[in-house]
Short mmCIF file of C-alpha atoms in Angstrom, two decimals:
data_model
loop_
_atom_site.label_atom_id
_atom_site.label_comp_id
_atom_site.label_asym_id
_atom_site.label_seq_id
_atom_site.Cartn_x
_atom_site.Cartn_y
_atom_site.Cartn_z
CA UNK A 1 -102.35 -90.84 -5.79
CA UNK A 2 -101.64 -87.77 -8.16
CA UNK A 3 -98.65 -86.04 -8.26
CA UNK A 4 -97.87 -83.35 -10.53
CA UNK A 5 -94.23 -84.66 -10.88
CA UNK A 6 -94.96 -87.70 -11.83
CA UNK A 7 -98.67 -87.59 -13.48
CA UNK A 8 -97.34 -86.79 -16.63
CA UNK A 9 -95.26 -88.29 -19.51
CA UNK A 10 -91.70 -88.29 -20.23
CA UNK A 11 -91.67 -85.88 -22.79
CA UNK A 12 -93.41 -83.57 -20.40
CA UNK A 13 -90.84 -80.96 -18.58
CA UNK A 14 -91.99 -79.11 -15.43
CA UNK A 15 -90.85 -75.75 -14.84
CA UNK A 16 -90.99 -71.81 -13.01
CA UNK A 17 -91.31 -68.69 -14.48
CA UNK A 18 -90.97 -65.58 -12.68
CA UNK A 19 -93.03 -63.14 -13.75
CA UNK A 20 -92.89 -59.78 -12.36
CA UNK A 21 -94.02 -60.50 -8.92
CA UNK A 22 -95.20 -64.13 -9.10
CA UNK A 23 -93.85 -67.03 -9.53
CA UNK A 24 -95.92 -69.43 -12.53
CA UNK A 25 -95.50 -73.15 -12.70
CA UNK A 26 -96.05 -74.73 -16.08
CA UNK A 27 -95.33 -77.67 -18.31
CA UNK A 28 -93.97 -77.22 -21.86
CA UNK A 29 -93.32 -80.17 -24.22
CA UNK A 30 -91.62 -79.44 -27.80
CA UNK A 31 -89.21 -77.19 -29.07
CA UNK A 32 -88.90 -74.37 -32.17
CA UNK A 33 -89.07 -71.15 -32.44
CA UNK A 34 -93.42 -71.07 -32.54
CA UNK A 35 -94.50 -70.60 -28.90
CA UNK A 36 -97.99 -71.59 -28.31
CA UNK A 37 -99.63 -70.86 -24.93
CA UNK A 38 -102.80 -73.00 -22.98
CA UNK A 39 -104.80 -70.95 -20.73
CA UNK A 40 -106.81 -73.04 -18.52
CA UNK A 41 -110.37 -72.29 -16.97
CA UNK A 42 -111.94 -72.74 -13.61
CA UNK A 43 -111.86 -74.95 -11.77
CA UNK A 44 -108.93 -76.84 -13.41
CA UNK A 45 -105.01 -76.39 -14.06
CA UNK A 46 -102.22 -77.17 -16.48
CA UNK A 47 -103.65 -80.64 -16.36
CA UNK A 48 -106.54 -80.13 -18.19
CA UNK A 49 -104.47 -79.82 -21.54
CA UNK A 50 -102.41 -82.46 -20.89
CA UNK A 51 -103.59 -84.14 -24.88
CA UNK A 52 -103.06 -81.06 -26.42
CA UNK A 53 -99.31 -80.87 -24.89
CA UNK A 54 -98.58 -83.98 -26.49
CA UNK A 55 -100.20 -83.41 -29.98
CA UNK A 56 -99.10 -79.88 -30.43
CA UNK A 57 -95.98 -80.44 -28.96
CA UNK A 58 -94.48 -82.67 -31.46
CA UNK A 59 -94.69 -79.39 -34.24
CA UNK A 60 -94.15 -76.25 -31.83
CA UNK A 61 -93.01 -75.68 -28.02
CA UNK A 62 -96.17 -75.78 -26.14
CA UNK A 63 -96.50 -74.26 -22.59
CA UNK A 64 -99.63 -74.84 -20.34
CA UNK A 65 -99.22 -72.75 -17.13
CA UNK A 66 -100.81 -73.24 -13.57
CA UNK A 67 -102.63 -69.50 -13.75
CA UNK A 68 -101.93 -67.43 -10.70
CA UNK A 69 -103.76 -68.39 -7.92
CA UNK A 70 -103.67 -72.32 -8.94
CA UNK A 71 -102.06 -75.57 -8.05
CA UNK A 72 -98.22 -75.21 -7.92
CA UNK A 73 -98.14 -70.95 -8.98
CA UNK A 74 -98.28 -68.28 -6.55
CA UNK A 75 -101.24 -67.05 -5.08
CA UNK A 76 -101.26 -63.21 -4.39
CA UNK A 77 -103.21 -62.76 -1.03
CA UNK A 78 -104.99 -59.75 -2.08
CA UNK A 79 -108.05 -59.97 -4.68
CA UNK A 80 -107.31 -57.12 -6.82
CA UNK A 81 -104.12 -59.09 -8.06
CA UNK A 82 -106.78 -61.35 -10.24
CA UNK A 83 -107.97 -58.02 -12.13
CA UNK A 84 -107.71 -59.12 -15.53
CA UNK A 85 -105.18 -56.77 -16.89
CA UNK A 86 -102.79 -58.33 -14.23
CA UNK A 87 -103.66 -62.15 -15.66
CA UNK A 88 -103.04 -60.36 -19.51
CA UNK A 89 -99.48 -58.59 -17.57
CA UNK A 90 -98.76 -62.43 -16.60
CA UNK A 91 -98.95 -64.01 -19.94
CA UNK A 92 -96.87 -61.40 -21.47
CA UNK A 93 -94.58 -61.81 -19.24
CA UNK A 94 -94.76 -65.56 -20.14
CA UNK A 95 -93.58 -64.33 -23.58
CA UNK A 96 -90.53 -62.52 -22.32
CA UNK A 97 -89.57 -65.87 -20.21
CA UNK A 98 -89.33 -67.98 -23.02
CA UNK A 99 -87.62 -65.07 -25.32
CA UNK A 100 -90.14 -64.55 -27.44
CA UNK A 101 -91.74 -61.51 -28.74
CA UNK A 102 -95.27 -63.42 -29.28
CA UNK A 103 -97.03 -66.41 -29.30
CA UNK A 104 -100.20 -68.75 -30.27
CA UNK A 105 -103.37 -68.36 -27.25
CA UNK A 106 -105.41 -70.68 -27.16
CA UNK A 107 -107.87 -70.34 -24.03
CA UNK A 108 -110.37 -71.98 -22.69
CA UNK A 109 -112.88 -71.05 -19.75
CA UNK A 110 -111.46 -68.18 -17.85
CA UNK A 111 -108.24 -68.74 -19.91
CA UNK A 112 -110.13 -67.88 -23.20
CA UNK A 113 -111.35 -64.44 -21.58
CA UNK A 114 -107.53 -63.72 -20.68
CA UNK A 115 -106.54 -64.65 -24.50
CA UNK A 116 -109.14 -62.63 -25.58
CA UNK A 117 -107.94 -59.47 -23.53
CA UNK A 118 -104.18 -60.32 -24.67
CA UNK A 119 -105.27 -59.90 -27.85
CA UNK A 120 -107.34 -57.13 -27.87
CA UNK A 121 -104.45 -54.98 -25.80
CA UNK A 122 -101.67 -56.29 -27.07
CA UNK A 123 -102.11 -57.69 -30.45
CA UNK A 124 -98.47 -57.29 -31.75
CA UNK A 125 -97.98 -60.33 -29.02
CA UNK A 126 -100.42 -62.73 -30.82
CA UNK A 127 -99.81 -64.47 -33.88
CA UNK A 128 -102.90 -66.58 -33.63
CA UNK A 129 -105.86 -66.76 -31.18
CA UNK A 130 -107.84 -69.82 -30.38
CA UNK A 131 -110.87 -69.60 -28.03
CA UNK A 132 -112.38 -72.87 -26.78
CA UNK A 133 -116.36 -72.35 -25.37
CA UNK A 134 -116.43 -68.71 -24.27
CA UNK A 135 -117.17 -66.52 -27.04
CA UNK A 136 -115.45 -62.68 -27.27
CA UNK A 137 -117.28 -60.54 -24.64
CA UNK A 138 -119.23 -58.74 -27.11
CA UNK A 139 -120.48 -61.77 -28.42
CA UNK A 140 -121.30 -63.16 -24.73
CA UNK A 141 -123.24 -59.39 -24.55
CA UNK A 142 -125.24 -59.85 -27.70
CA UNK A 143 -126.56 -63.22 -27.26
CA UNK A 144 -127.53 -62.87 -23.31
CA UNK A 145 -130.85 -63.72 -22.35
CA UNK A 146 -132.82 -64.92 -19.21
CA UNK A 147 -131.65 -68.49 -19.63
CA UNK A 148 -128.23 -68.08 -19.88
CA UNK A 149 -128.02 -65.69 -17.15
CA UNK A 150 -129.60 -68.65 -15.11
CA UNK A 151 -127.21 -71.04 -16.43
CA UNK A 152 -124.40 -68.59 -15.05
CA UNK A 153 -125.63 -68.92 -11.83
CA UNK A 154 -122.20 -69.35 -10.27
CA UNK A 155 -120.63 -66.35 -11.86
CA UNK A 156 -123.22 -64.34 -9.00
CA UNK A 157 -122.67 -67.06 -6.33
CA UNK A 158 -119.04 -66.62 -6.22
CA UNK A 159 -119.43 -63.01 -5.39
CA UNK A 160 -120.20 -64.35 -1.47
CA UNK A 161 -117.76 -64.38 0.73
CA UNK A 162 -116.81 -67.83 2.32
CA UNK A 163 -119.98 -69.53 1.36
CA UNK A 164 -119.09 -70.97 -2.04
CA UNK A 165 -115.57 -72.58 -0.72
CA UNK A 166 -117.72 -74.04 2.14
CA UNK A 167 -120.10 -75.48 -0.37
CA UNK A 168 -117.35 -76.85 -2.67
CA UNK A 169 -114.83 -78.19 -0.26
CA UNK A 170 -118.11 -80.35 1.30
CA UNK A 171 -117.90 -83.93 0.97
CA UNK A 172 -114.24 -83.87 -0.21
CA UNK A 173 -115.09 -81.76 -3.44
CA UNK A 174 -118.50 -83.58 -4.10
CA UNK A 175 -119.73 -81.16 -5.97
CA UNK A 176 -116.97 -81.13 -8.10
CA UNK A 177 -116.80 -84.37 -8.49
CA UNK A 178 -120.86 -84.52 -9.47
CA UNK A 179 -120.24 -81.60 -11.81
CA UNK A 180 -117.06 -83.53 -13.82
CA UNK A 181 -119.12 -86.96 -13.72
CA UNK A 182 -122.64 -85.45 -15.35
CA UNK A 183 -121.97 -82.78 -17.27
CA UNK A 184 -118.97 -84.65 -19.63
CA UNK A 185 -119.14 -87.06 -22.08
CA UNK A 186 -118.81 -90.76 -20.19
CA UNK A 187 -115.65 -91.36 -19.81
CA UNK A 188 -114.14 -88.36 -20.15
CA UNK A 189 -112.72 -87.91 -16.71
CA UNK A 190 -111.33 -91.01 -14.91
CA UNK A 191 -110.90 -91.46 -10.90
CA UNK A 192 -107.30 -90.27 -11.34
CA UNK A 193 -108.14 -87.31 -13.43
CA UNK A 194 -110.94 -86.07 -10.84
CA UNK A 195 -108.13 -86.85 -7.99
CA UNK A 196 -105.76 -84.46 -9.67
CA UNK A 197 -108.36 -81.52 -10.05
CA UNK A 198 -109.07 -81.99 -6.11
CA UNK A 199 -105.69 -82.07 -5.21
CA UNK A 200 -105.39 -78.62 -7.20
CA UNK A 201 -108.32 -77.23 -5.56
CA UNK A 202 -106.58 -77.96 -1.79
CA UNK A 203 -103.88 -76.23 -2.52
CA UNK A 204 -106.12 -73.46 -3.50
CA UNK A 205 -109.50 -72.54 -3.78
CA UNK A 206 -110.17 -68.67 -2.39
CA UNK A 207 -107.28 -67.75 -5.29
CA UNK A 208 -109.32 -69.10 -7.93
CA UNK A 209 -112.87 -67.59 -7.05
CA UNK A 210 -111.13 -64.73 -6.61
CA UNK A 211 -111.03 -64.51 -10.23
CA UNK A 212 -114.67 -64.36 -10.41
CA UNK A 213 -114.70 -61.36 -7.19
CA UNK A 214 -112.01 -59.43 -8.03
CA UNK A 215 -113.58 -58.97 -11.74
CA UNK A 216 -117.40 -58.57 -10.35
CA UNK A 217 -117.87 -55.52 -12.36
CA UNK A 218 -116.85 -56.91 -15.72
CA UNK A 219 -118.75 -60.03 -15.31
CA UNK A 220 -122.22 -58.86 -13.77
CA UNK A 221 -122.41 -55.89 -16.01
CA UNK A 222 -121.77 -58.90 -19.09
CA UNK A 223 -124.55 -60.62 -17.41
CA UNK A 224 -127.24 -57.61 -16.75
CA UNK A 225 -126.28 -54.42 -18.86
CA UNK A 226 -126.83 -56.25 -22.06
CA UNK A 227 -130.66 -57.54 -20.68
CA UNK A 228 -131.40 -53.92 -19.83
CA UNK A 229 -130.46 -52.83 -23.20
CA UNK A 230 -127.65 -51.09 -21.88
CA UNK A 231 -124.21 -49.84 -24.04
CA UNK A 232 -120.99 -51.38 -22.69
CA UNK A 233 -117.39 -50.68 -24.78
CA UNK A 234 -116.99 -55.04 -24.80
CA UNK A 235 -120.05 -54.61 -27.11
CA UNK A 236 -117.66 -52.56 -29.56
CA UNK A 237 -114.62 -54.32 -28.89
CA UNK A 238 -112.93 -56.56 -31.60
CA UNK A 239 -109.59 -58.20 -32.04
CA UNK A 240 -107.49 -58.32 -35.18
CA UNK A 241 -105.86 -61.55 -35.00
CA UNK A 242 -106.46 -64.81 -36.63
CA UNK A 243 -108.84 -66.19 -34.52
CA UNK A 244 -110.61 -69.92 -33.95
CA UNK A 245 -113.17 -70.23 -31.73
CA UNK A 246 -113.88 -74.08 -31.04
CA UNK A 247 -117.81 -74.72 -29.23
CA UNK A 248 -118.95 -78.00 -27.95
CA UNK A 249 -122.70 -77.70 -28.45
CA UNK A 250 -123.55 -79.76 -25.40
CA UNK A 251 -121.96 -76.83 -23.11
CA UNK A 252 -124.19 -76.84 -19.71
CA UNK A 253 -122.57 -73.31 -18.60
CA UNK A 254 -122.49 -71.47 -22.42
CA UNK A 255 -125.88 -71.91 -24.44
CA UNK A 256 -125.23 -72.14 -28.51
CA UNK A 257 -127.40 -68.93 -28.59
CA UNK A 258 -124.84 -67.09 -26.60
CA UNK A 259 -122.03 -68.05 -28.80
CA UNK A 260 -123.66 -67.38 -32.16
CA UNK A 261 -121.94 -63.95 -33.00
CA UNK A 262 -118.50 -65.00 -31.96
CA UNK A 263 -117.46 -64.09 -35.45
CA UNK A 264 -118.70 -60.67 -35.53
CA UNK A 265 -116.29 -59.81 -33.39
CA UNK A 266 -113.34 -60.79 -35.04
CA UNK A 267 -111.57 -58.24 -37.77
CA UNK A 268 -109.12 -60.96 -39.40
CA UNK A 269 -109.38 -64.42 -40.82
CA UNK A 270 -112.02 -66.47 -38.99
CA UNK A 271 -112.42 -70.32 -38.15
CA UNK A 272 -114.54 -72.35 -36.28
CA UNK A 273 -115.32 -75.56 -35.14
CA UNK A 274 -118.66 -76.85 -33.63
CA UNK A 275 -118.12 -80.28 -31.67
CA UNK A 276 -122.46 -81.62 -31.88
CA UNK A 277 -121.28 -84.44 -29.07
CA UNK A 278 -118.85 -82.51 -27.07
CA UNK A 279 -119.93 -80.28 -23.97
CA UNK A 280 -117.83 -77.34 -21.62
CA UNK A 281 -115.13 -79.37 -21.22
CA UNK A 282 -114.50 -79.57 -24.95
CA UNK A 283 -110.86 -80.43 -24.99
CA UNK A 284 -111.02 -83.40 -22.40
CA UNK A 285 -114.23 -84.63 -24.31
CA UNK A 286 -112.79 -84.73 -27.77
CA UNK A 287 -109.32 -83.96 -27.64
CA UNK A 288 -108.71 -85.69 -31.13
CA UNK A 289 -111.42 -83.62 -32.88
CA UNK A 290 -109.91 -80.36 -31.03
CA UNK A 291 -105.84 -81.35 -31.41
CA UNK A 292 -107.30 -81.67 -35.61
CA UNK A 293 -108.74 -78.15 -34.96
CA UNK A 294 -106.45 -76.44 -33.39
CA UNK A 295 -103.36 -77.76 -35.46
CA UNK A 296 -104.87 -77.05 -38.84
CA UNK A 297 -105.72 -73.61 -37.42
CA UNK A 298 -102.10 -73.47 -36.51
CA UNK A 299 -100.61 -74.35 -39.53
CA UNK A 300 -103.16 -72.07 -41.87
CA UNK A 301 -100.36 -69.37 -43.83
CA UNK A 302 -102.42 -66.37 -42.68
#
């Protein structure tokens, strides 16, 4: 069975940070004075970068946190503490912990969204930015259509109350399970791994869609305000970092369409790598080809 403690490598270290009113678990492998930072997505944890802890850690000191509301952190009872500038408060405070003025993002899912917004408000904090499937927001805006509001279905589901944690926790996670087992490459997620995520998931599951509630204005105005035509300030908003956006083509959430002005939106040196066999769950699917991407990106002098 999965344990967090003991799931992991060696070279792994658990740990707590508190930040401000909650208390973060994380795991950090490495050392140095480079801190780089892994934002997980929905519906996952730390876990999901556990290759990129061991490939980046052997150069910097790489920390993947359990965002608020998951696994082994704390889980504020009241929605409006998953607001995004209070996920963007918690990974600056993440800084601070580990003594550092700023740090390497690299997001994915939800946790790309929260890099994003890190470093758009605070970009004295970022030294490099690395989003993994979502595109900026005002990229997301200009290349909405129909079809990919469809294939966002869940961002509107979520919005119910009770009815979407009924209809995951069903079957012991089914869903989840039949969501990790057809939409990734074969292979990519063993009996173990899929364990672990369910495990995570009963220790929390209102926290997480919370997310997705507490930010309904953000997200369905993302979704509809751009089909209607309509202005929206993440349309004009642009970050000034170095930034690497990494986009497995096969993505069953985030068409290609939809990402194809990520780097419009970025006003400093630009990267990015397209993965032609690799789908949303990009670096689980081809953690080699992303661990290549992400430490050349790393290691570039700008």
């Amino acid at each position: 069975m999965f344990d967090d403690a003991t799931a992991t490598r060696g070279e792994l270290r658990h740990g707590y940070a508190q930040v401000g009113r909650v208390r973060l678990h994380y795991v950090e492998r490495g050392e140095g004075e480079r801190l780089v930072l892994l934002l997980h997505g929905f519906p996952e944890f730390w876990y999901s970068w556990r290759y990129q802890l061991l490939a980046l850690g052997e150069r910097y000191r790489v920390v993947a946190p359990d965002l608020r509301g998951y696994n082994l952190s704390d889980k504020p009872s009241q929605r409006g503490e998953y607001r995004l500038g209070a996920l963007v408060e918690d990974v600056v405070g993440l800084m601070r912990h580990f003594g550092v003025g700023e740090a390497a993002i690299v997001g994915h899912d939800w946790g790309a969204l929260i890099a994003w917004a890190v470093a758009h408000d605070c970009p004295e904090a970022v030294w490099k930015l690395a989003l993994l499937q979502t595109p900026p927001p005002g990229a997301w805006m200009k290349g909405m259509s129909l079809r990919q509001v469809l294939r966002a279905w869940h961002i509107i589901f979520f919005q119910l109350p009770w009815l979407p944690e009924l209809a995951i926790r069903a079957g012991d996670f089914a869903l989840l399970e039949l969501v990790f087992k057809t939409t990734a490459l074969k292979g990519t997620f063993t009996a173990e791994d899929i364990a672990a995520y369910k495990l995570a998931l009963r220790r929390s599951l209102t926290a997480p869609l919370d997310y997705y509630r507490a930010n309904r204005r953000l997200l369905l105005s993302a979704l509809f305000a751009a089909l209607r035509g309509q202005h929206s300030e993440l349309r004009q908003q642009r970050v000034r970092v170095p930034t690497l956006f990494i986009y497995g083509e096969r993505d069953f959430v985030i068409l290609p369409q939809t990402v194809a002005h990520a780097r419009d939106f970025v006003a400093a040196p630009y990267m990015e790598t397209r993965l032609p066999t690799a789908g949303h769950w990009v670096q689980q699917e081809a953690p080699l080809e992303v661990n290549e991407a992400l430490m050349r990106f790393l290691e570039m002098p700008f």
